[in-house]
PDB file of C-alpha atoms in Angstrom:
ATOM      1  CA  GLU A   8      -4.664  17.989   9.577  1.00 58.00           C
ATOM      2  CA  THR A   9      -6.757  16.423   6.827  1.00 70.00           C
ATOM      3  CA  GLY A  10      -5.756  12.967   5.660  1.00 89.00           C
ATOM      4  CA  VAL A  11      -5.776  11.575   2.151  1.00 94.00           C
ATOM      5  CA  THR A  12      -9.236  11.542   0.619  1.00 95.00           C
ATOM      6  CA  GLN A  13     -10.497   9.803  -2.513  1.00 96.00           C
ATOM      7  CA  SER A  14     -13.631  10.048  -4.592  1.00 96.00           C
ATOM      8  CA  PRO A  15     -15.868   8.413  -5.462  1.00 97.00           C
ATOM      9  CA  THR A  16     -16.059   5.589  -2.948  1.00 95.00           C
ATOM     10  CA  HIS A  17     -17.601   3.125  -5.356  1.00 96.00           C
ATOM     11  CA  LEU A  18     -18.055   3.146  -9.103  1.00 96.00           C
ATOM     12  CA  ILE A  19     -19.619   0.769 -11.616  1.00 98.00           C
ATOM     13  CA  LYS A  20     -18.648   1.075 -15.279  1.00 98.00           C
ATOM     14  CA  THR A  21     -19.166  -0.912 -18.446  1.00 98.00           C
ATOM     15  CA  ARG A  22     -16.350  -2.473 -20.456  1.00 98.00           C
ATOM     16  CA  GLY A  23     -14.948   0.024 -22.970  1.00 98.00           C
ATOM     17  CA  GLN A  24     -15.905   3.111 -20.964  1.00 98.00           C
ATOM     18  CA  GLN A  25     -13.526   5.626 -19.429  1.00 98.00           C
ATOM     19  CA  VAL A  26     -13.227   6.521 -15.725  1.00 98.00           C
ATOM     20  CA  THR A  27     -11.599   9.262 -13.661  1.00 98.00           C
ATOM     21  CA  LEU A  28     -10.712   8.759 -10.012  1.00 98.00           C
ATOM     22  CA  ARG A  29      -9.692  11.621  -7.733  1.00 98.00           C
ATOM     23  CA  CYS A  30      -7.359  11.993  -4.784  1.00 97.00           C
ATOM     24  CA  SER A  31      -6.605  14.849  -2.410  1.00 95.00           C
ATOM     25  CA  SER A  32      -3.213  14.583  -0.752  1.00 92.00           C
ATOM     26  CA  GLN A  33      -2.571  15.087   2.904  1.00 88.00           C
ATOM     27  CA  SER A  34      -1.845  18.734   3.635  1.00 86.00           C
ATOM     28  CA  GLY A  35       1.749  19.683   2.775  1.00 87.00           C
ATOM     29  CA  HIS A  36       2.442  16.537   0.720  1.00 89.00           C
ATOM     30  CA  ASN A  37       3.805  17.044  -2.819  1.00 90.00           C
ATOM     31  CA  THR A  38       4.134  13.397  -3.901  1.00 92.00           C
ATOM     32  CA  VAL A  39       1.260  11.123  -4.858  1.00 94.00           C
ATOM     33  CA  SER A  40       1.318   7.464  -5.838  1.00 94.00           C
ATOM     34  CA  TRP A  41      -1.468   5.329  -7.237  1.00 96.00           C
ATOM     35  CA  TYR A  42      -1.890   1.603  -6.660  1.00 96.00           C
ATOM     36  CA  GLN A  43      -4.260  -1.059  -7.961  1.00 97.00           C
ATOM     37  CA  GLN A  44      -5.322  -3.715  -5.478  1.00 94.00           C
ATOM     38  CA  ALA A  45      -7.101  -6.674  -7.020  1.00 94.00           C
ATOM     39  CA  LEU A  46      -9.200  -8.863  -4.752  1.00 90.00           C
ATOM     40  CA  GLY A  47      -7.035 -11.017  -2.497  1.00 87.00           C
ATOM     41  CA  GLN A  48      -3.785  -9.411  -3.610  1.00 91.00           C
ATOM     42  CA  GLY A  49      -1.434  -6.724  -2.457  1.00 92.00           C
ATOM     43  CA  PRO A  50      -1.365  -3.249  -3.996  1.00 94.00           C
ATOM     44  CA  GLN A  51       0.470  -2.933  -7.321  1.00 95.00           C
ATOM     45  CA  PHE A  52       2.260   0.335  -8.119  1.00 93.00           C
ATOM     46  CA  ILE A  53       0.716   2.154 -11.105  1.00 96.00           C
ATOM     47  CA  PHE A  54       2.614   5.456 -11.168  1.00 95.00           C
ATOM     48  CA  GLN A  55       3.814   8.341  -9.051  1.00 94.00           C
ATOM     49  CA  TYR A  56       3.587  12.115  -9.431  1.00 94.00           C
ATOM     50  CA  TYR A  57       5.955  14.634  -7.901  1.00 92.00           C
ATOM     51  CA  ARG A  58       5.314  18.369  -8.269  1.00 91.00           C
ATOM     52  CA  GLU A  59       2.990  17.785 -11.246  1.00 92.00           C
ATOM     53  CA  GLU A  60       5.423  15.531 -13.155  1.00 94.00           C
ATOM     54  CA  GLU A  61       5.227  11.751 -13.533  1.00 94.00           C
ATOM     55  CA  ASN A  62       8.076  10.151 -11.605  1.00 92.00           C
ATOM     56  CA  GLY A  63       8.019   6.480 -12.433  1.00 90.00           C
ATOM     57  CA  ARG A  64       5.500   3.976 -13.667  1.00 93.00           C
ATOM     58  CA  GLY A  65       4.766   0.353 -12.929  1.00 92.00           C
ATOM     59  CA  ASN A  66       3.813  -2.359 -15.384  1.00 93.00           C
ATOM     60  CA  PHE A  67       0.538  -0.832 -16.552  1.00 96.00           C
ATOM     61  CA  PRO A  68      -0.515  -0.013 -20.129  1.00 96.00           C
ATOM     62  CA  PRO A  69      -0.747   3.560 -21.448  1.00 96.00           C
ATOM     63  CA  ARG A  70      -4.521   3.578 -21.084  1.00 97.00           C
ATOM     64  CA  PHE A  71      -3.770   4.219 -17.405  1.00 98.00           C
ATOM     65  CA  SER A  72      -2.824   7.878 -17.162  1.00 97.00           C
ATOM     66  CA  GLY A  73      -2.699  10.505 -14.483  1.00 96.00           C
ATOM     67  CA  LEU A  74      -2.404  14.143 -13.568  1.00 96.00           C
ATOM     68  CA  GLN A  75      -1.252  16.097 -10.576  1.00 95.00           C
ATOM     69  CA  PHE A  76      -2.496  19.635 -10.072  1.00 93.00           C
ATOM     70  CA  PRO A  77      -0.743  22.691  -8.557  1.00 91.00           C
ATOM     71  CA  ASN A  78      -2.463  22.021  -5.227  1.00 88.00           C
ATOM     72  CA  TYR A  79      -0.989  18.471  -5.430  1.00 88.00           C
ATOM     73  CA  SER A  80      -4.342  16.763  -5.779  1.00 93.00           C
ATOM     74  CA  SER A  81      -4.333  14.046  -8.402  1.00 97.00           C
ATOM     75  CA  GLU A  82      -6.423  12.116 -10.911  1.00 97.00           C
ATOM     76  CA  LEU A  83      -6.163   8.607 -12.281  1.00 98.00           C
ATOM     77  CA  ASN A  84      -7.758   8.077 -15.693  1.00 98.00           C
ATOM     78  CA  VAL A  85      -8.402   4.698 -17.234  1.00 98.00           C
ATOM     79  CA  ASN A  86      -9.550   4.436 -20.854  1.00 97.00           C
ATOM     80  CA  ALA A  87     -11.132   1.475 -22.629  1.00 98.00           C
ATOM     81  CA  LEU A  88     -11.994  -0.294 -19.388  1.00 98.00           C
ATOM     82  CA  GLU A  89     -11.542  -4.061 -19.239  1.00 98.00           C
ATOM     83  CA  LEU A  90     -13.106  -6.532 -16.833  1.00 97.00           C
ATOM     84  CA  ASP A  91      -9.697  -7.084 -15.207  1.00 97.00           C
ATOM     85  CA  ASP A  92      -9.580  -3.409 -14.233  1.00 98.00           C
ATOM     86  CA  SER A  93     -12.092  -4.198 -11.488  1.00 98.00           C
ATOM     87  CA  ALA A  94     -10.168  -3.499  -8.283  1.00 97.00           C
ATOM     88  CA  LEU A  95      -9.655  -1.163  -5.342  1.00 95.00           C
ATOM     89  CA  TYR A  96      -7.626   1.859  -6.446  1.00 97.00           C
ATOM     90  CA  LEU A  97      -5.544   3.385  -3.704  1.00 96.00           C
ATOM     91  CA  CYS A  98      -3.911   6.768  -3.592  1.00 96.00           C
ATOM     92  CA  ALA A  99      -1.043   7.480  -1.211  1.00 94.00           C
ATOM     93  CA  SER A 100       0.771  10.731  -0.487  1.00 93.00           C
ATOM     94  CA  SER A 101       4.189  11.516   0.929  1.00 90.00           C
ATOM     95  CA  PHE A 102       5.644  14.725   2.325  1.00 88.00           C
ATOM     96  CA  ASP A 103       8.403  14.658  -0.285  1.00 83.00           C
ATOM     97  CA  LEU A 104       9.844  12.449  -3.006  1.00 80.00           C
ATOM     98  CA  PHE A 105      12.382  10.550  -0.907  1.00 79.00           C
ATOM     99  CA  GLU A 106      10.256  10.272   2.184  1.00 77.00           C
ATOM    100  CA  ARG A 107      10.104   6.684   3.390  1.00 74.00           C
ATOM    101  CA  GLU A 108       6.517   6.870   4.684  1.00 83.00           C
ATOM    102  CA  GLN A 109       3.332   7.258   2.706  1.00 89.00           C
ATOM    103  CA  TYR A 110      -0.247   7.734   3.825  1.00 91.00           C
ATOM    104  CA  PHE A 111      -3.088   5.956   2.089  1.00 93.00           C
ATOM    105  CA  GLY A 112      -6.590   7.080   1.297  1.00 94.00           C
ATOM    106  CA  PRO A 113      -9.586   4.754   1.756  1.00 93.00           C
ATOM    107  CA  GLY A 114      -9.627   3.796  -1.922  1.00 95.00           C
ATOM    108  CA  THR A 115     -12.138   3.747  -4.763  1.00 96.00           C
ATOM    109  CA  ARG A 116     -13.784   0.418  -5.532  1.00 96.00           C
ATOM    110  CA  LEU A 117     -14.181   0.131  -9.321  1.00 98.00           C
ATOM    111  CA  THR A 118     -16.350  -2.588 -10.799  1.00 98.00           C
ATOM    112  CA  VAL A 119     -16.303  -3.135 -14.560  1.00 98.00           C
ATOM    113  CA  THR A 120     -19.187  -5.166 -15.994  1.00 97.00           C
TER     114      THR A 120
ATOM    115  CA  GLY B  12      13.023  -5.653  -9.174  1.00 83.00           C
ATOM    116  CA  ASN B  13      12.023  -6.029  -5.566  1.00 89.00           C
ATOM    117  CA  SER B  14       9.757  -8.805  -4.340  1.00 93.00           C
ATOM    118  CA  VAL B  15       8.017  -9.758  -1.101  1.00 96.00           C
ATOM    119  CA  THR B  16       6.840 -13.199  -0.039  1.00 95.00           C
ATOM    120  CA  GLN B  17       4.390 -13.439   2.817  1.00 94.00           C
ATOM    121  CA  MET B  18       3.166 -16.368   4.817  1.00 83.00           C
ATOM    122  CA  GLU B  19       0.007 -17.663   3.225  1.00 82.00           C
ATOM    123  CA  GLY B  20      -3.197 -17.341   5.130  1.00 82.00           C
ATOM    124  CA  PRO B  21      -5.722 -17.198   6.383  1.00 94.00           C
ATOM    125  CA  VAL B  22      -4.543 -17.364   9.979  1.00 95.00           C
ATOM    126  CA  THR B  23      -7.085 -18.027  12.719  1.00 97.00           C
ATOM    127  CA  LEU B  24      -6.141 -17.620  16.367  1.00 97.00           C
ATOM    128  CA  SER B  25      -7.870 -17.490  19.706  1.00 97.00           C
ATOM    129  CA  GLU B  26      -7.742 -14.287  21.715  1.00 97.00           C
ATOM    130  CA  GLU B  27      -4.467 -13.882  23.686  1.00 97.00           C
ATOM    131  CA  ALA B  28      -2.585 -16.299  21.412  1.00 97.00           C
ATOM    132  CA  PHE B  29       0.875 -15.512  20.030  1.00 97.00           C
ATOM    133  CA  LEU B  30       1.036 -14.270  16.456  1.00 97.00           C
ATOM    134  CA  THR B  31       3.775 -14.659  13.867  1.00 97.00           C
ATOM    135  CA  ILE B  32       3.350 -13.692  10.218  1.00 97.00           C
ATOM    136  CA  ASN B  33       6.409 -14.452   8.119  1.00 97.00           C
ATOM    137  CA  CYS B  34       7.769 -12.085   5.497  1.00 97.00           C
ATOM    138  CA  THR B  35      10.862 -12.412   3.332  1.00 97.00           C
ATOM    139  CA  TYR B  36      12.037 -10.015   0.663  1.00 96.00           C
ATOM    140  CA  THR B  37      14.481  -9.531  -2.182  1.00 94.00           C
ATOM    141  CA  ALA B  38      15.783  -6.053  -2.863  1.00 91.00           C
ATOM    142  CA  THR B  39      18.953  -4.287  -3.925  1.00 85.00           C
ATOM    143  CA  GLY B  40      20.787  -1.703  -1.882  1.00 83.00           C
ATOM    144  CA  TYR B  41      19.490  -0.662   1.511  1.00 84.00           C
ATOM    145  CA  PRO B  42      15.731  -1.089   1.524  1.00 91.00           C
ATOM    146  CA  SER B  43      13.265   0.057   4.140  1.00 92.00           C
ATOM    147  CA  LEU B  44      10.710  -2.460   5.366  1.00 94.00           C
ATOM    148  CA  PHE B  45       7.108  -1.916   6.416  1.00 95.00           C
ATOM    149  CA  TRP B  46       4.045  -3.650   7.779  1.00 97.00           C
ATOM    150  CA  TYR B  47       0.656  -2.229   6.862  1.00 96.00           C
ATOM    151  CA  VAL B  48      -2.764  -3.251   8.159  1.00 96.00           C
ATOM    152  CA  GLN B  49      -6.029  -3.080   6.216  1.00 94.00           C
ATOM    153  CA  TYR B  50      -9.372  -3.311   7.967  1.00 91.00           C
ATOM    154  CA  PRO B  51     -12.468  -4.281   5.958  1.00 85.00           C
ATOM    155  CA  GLY B  52     -13.549  -1.549   3.568  1.00 80.00           C
ATOM    156  CA  GLU B  53     -10.603   0.700   4.382  1.00 84.00           C
ATOM    157  CA  GLY B  54      -7.261   1.743   2.926  1.00 86.00           C
ATOM    158  CA  LEU B  55      -3.888   0.700   4.294  1.00 92.00           C
ATOM    159  CA  GLN B  56      -2.537   2.007   7.576  1.00 93.00           C
ATOM    160  CA  LEU B  57       1.150   1.944   8.414  1.00 92.00           C
ATOM    161  CA  LEU B  58       1.630  -0.373  11.386  1.00 96.00           C
ATOM    162  CA  LEU B  59       5.406  -0.245  11.814  1.00 95.00           C
ATOM    163  CA  LYS B  60       8.626   0.232   9.882  1.00 93.00           C
ATOM    164  CA  ALA B  61      12.385  -0.368   9.988  1.00 94.00           C
ATOM    165  CA  THR B  62      14.908   1.475   7.872  1.00 91.00           C
ATOM    166  CA  LYS B  63      18.179  -0.374   8.482  1.00 91.00           C
ATOM    167  CA  ALA B  64      19.491  -3.780   9.459  1.00 92.00           C
ATOM    168  CA  ASP B  65      18.775  -4.915  13.043  1.00 94.00           C
ATOM    169  CA  ASP B  66      16.236  -2.116  13.570  1.00 95.00           C
ATOM    170  CA  LYS B  67      13.122  -3.193  15.432  1.00 97.00           C
ATOM    171  CA  GLY B  68       9.858  -1.535  14.504  1.00 96.00           C
ATOM    172  CA  SER B  69       7.058  -1.617  17.059  1.00 97.00           C
ATOM    173  CA  ASN B  70       3.550  -0.279  17.472  1.00 96.00           C
ATOM    174  CA  LYS B  71       0.391  -1.310  19.365  1.00 95.00           C
ATOM    175  CA  GLY B  72       2.098  -4.428  20.724  1.00 97.00           C
ATOM    176  CA  PHE B  73       3.289  -5.564  17.284  1.00 98.00           C
ATOM    177  CA  GLU B  74       7.008  -5.940  16.584  1.00 98.00           C
ATOM    178  CA  ALA B  75       9.217  -6.815  13.610  1.00 98.00           C
ATOM    179  CA  THR B  76      13.017  -6.930  13.322  1.00 97.00           C
ATOM    180  CA  TYR B  77      14.896  -6.148  10.090  1.00 96.00           C
ATOM    181  CA  ARG B  78      17.117  -9.208   9.509  1.00 96.00           C
ATOM    182  CA  LYS B  79      19.408  -8.540   6.569  1.00 93.00           C
ATOM    183  CA  GLU B  80      21.203 -11.882   6.842  1.00 93.00           C
ATOM    184  CA  THR B  81      17.960 -13.805   6.338  1.00 95.00           C
ATOM    185  CA  THR B  82      16.197 -11.046   4.324  1.00 95.00           C
ATOM    186  CA  SER B  83      13.244 -11.297   6.670  1.00 96.00           C
ATOM    187  CA  PHE B  84      10.890  -8.999   8.554  1.00 97.00           C
ATOM    188  CA  HIS B  85       8.514 -11.254  10.487  1.00 98.00           C
ATOM    189  CA  LEU B  86       5.593  -9.658  12.336  1.00 98.00           C
ATOM    190  CA  GLU B  87       4.922 -10.774  15.927  1.00 98.00           C
ATOM    191  CA  LYS B  88       2.517  -9.975  18.718  1.00 98.00           C
ATOM    192  CA  GLY B  89       2.501 -11.628  22.099  1.00 97.00           C
ATOM    193  CA  SER B  90      -1.241 -11.570  22.755  1.00 96.00           C
ATOM    194  CA  VAL B  91      -3.723 -10.870  19.956  1.00 97.00           C
ATOM    195  CA  GLN B  92      -7.157  -9.346  20.414  1.00 97.00           C
ATOM    196  CA  VAL B  93     -10.347  -9.674  18.397  1.00 96.00           C
ATOM    197  CA  SER B  94      -9.778  -6.105  17.194  1.00 95.00           C
ATOM    198  CA  ASP B  95      -6.533  -7.224  15.491  1.00 97.00           C
ATOM    199  CA  SER B  96      -8.563  -9.118  12.890  1.00 96.00           C
ATOM    200  CA  ALA B  97      -7.511  -7.595   9.553  1.00 96.00           C
ATOM    201  CA  VAL B  98      -5.298  -8.162   6.517  1.00 96.00           C
ATOM    202  CA  TYR B  99      -1.591  -7.546   7.069  1.00 97.00           C
ATOM    203  CA  PHE B 100       0.778  -6.553   4.266  1.00 97.00           C
ATOM    204  CA  CYS B 101       4.560  -6.600   4.258  1.00 97.00           C
ATOM    205  CA  ALA B 102       6.223  -4.059   1.955  1.00 95.00           C
ATOM    206  CA  VAL B 103       9.691  -2.981   0.827  1.00 94.00           C
ATOM    207  CA  ASN B 104      11.065   0.078  -0.927  1.00 88.00           C
ATOM    208  CA  ASN B 105      14.530   1.369  -1.618  1.00 80.00           C
ATOM    209  CA  THR B 106      13.941   4.581  -3.505  1.00 73.00           C
ATOM    210  CA  ASN B 107      10.895   6.245  -2.091  1.00 76.00           C
ATOM    211  CA  ALA B 108       7.790   5.179  -0.235  1.00 73.00           C
ATOM    212  CA  GLY B 109       5.542   5.669  -3.196  1.00 78.00           C
ATOM    213  CA  LYS B 110       7.226   2.926  -5.200  1.00 85.00           C
ATOM    214  CA  SER B 111       6.773   0.229  -2.608  1.00 89.00           C
ATOM    215  CA  THR B 112       6.444  -3.455  -3.442  1.00 92.00           C
ATOM    216  CA  PHE B 113       3.853  -5.316  -1.383  1.00 95.00           C
ATOM    217  CA  GLY B 114       3.252  -8.931  -0.502  1.00 95.00           C
ATOM    218  CA  ASP B 115      -0.121 -10.513  -1.167  1.00 94.00           C
ATOM    219  CA  GLY B 116      -1.317 -10.037   2.379  1.00 95.00           C
ATOM    220  CA  THR B 117      -2.178 -12.385   5.239  1.00 96.00           C
ATOM    221  CA  THR B 118      -5.690 -12.418   6.638  1.00 96.00           C
ATOM    222  CA  LEU B 119      -5.816 -12.730  10.415  1.00 96.00           C
ATOM    223  CA  THR B 120      -8.997 -13.682  12.251  1.00 97.00           C
ATOM    224  CA  VAL B 121      -8.983 -13.644  16.040  1.00 97.00           C
ATOM    225  CA  LYS B 122     -11.811 -15.477  17.794  1.00 97.00           C
ATOM    226  CA  PRO B 123     -12.996 -14.682  21.326  1.00 95.00           C
TER     227      PRO B 123
END
């Protein structure tokens, strides 16, 4: 059974640019959530996708957007990057929407200069 | 909304010492509670969980009891090892796992 994978591992972007981060869910999981983890803090919920539809969003501006594909893989897009967007971005998948457990990928470290 | 308050770190212990990391939460309804561990350069791994009051979660020698009356879920281990050095996060959710609220983490360093 393959776990949650994310790409790329590290990324450096310039303020104002756009970035796309990718996540492959664990096999059989139809629910994906994205989190932002700033240095020294806990993960903050960005949004969740269930069967290709957004199912809830945290306190993040619209320039954070996402997609989930028919194979349940997912993308996180961030437009107009700001310095404060520098963080570890974590993807987590669950077997189903009301499952109490989620499984995290290793994260993508984004640095905005 | 939900919130989680964790014991501030960092925590430094000698090998075989007793560990307690405090966690308190606020949440509506009947939340589930979790402890995750994050090793350097890695994502979060679920360490243990409890889904109802008085449940005890346990794994790898770590334990935590869901105390609804004190809204707490303190993490304990009787004898820590150097390999336990990591950041520990307490989390709560009451709808689904993907909408969890996390504490700010407690860094544990265990010295030989």
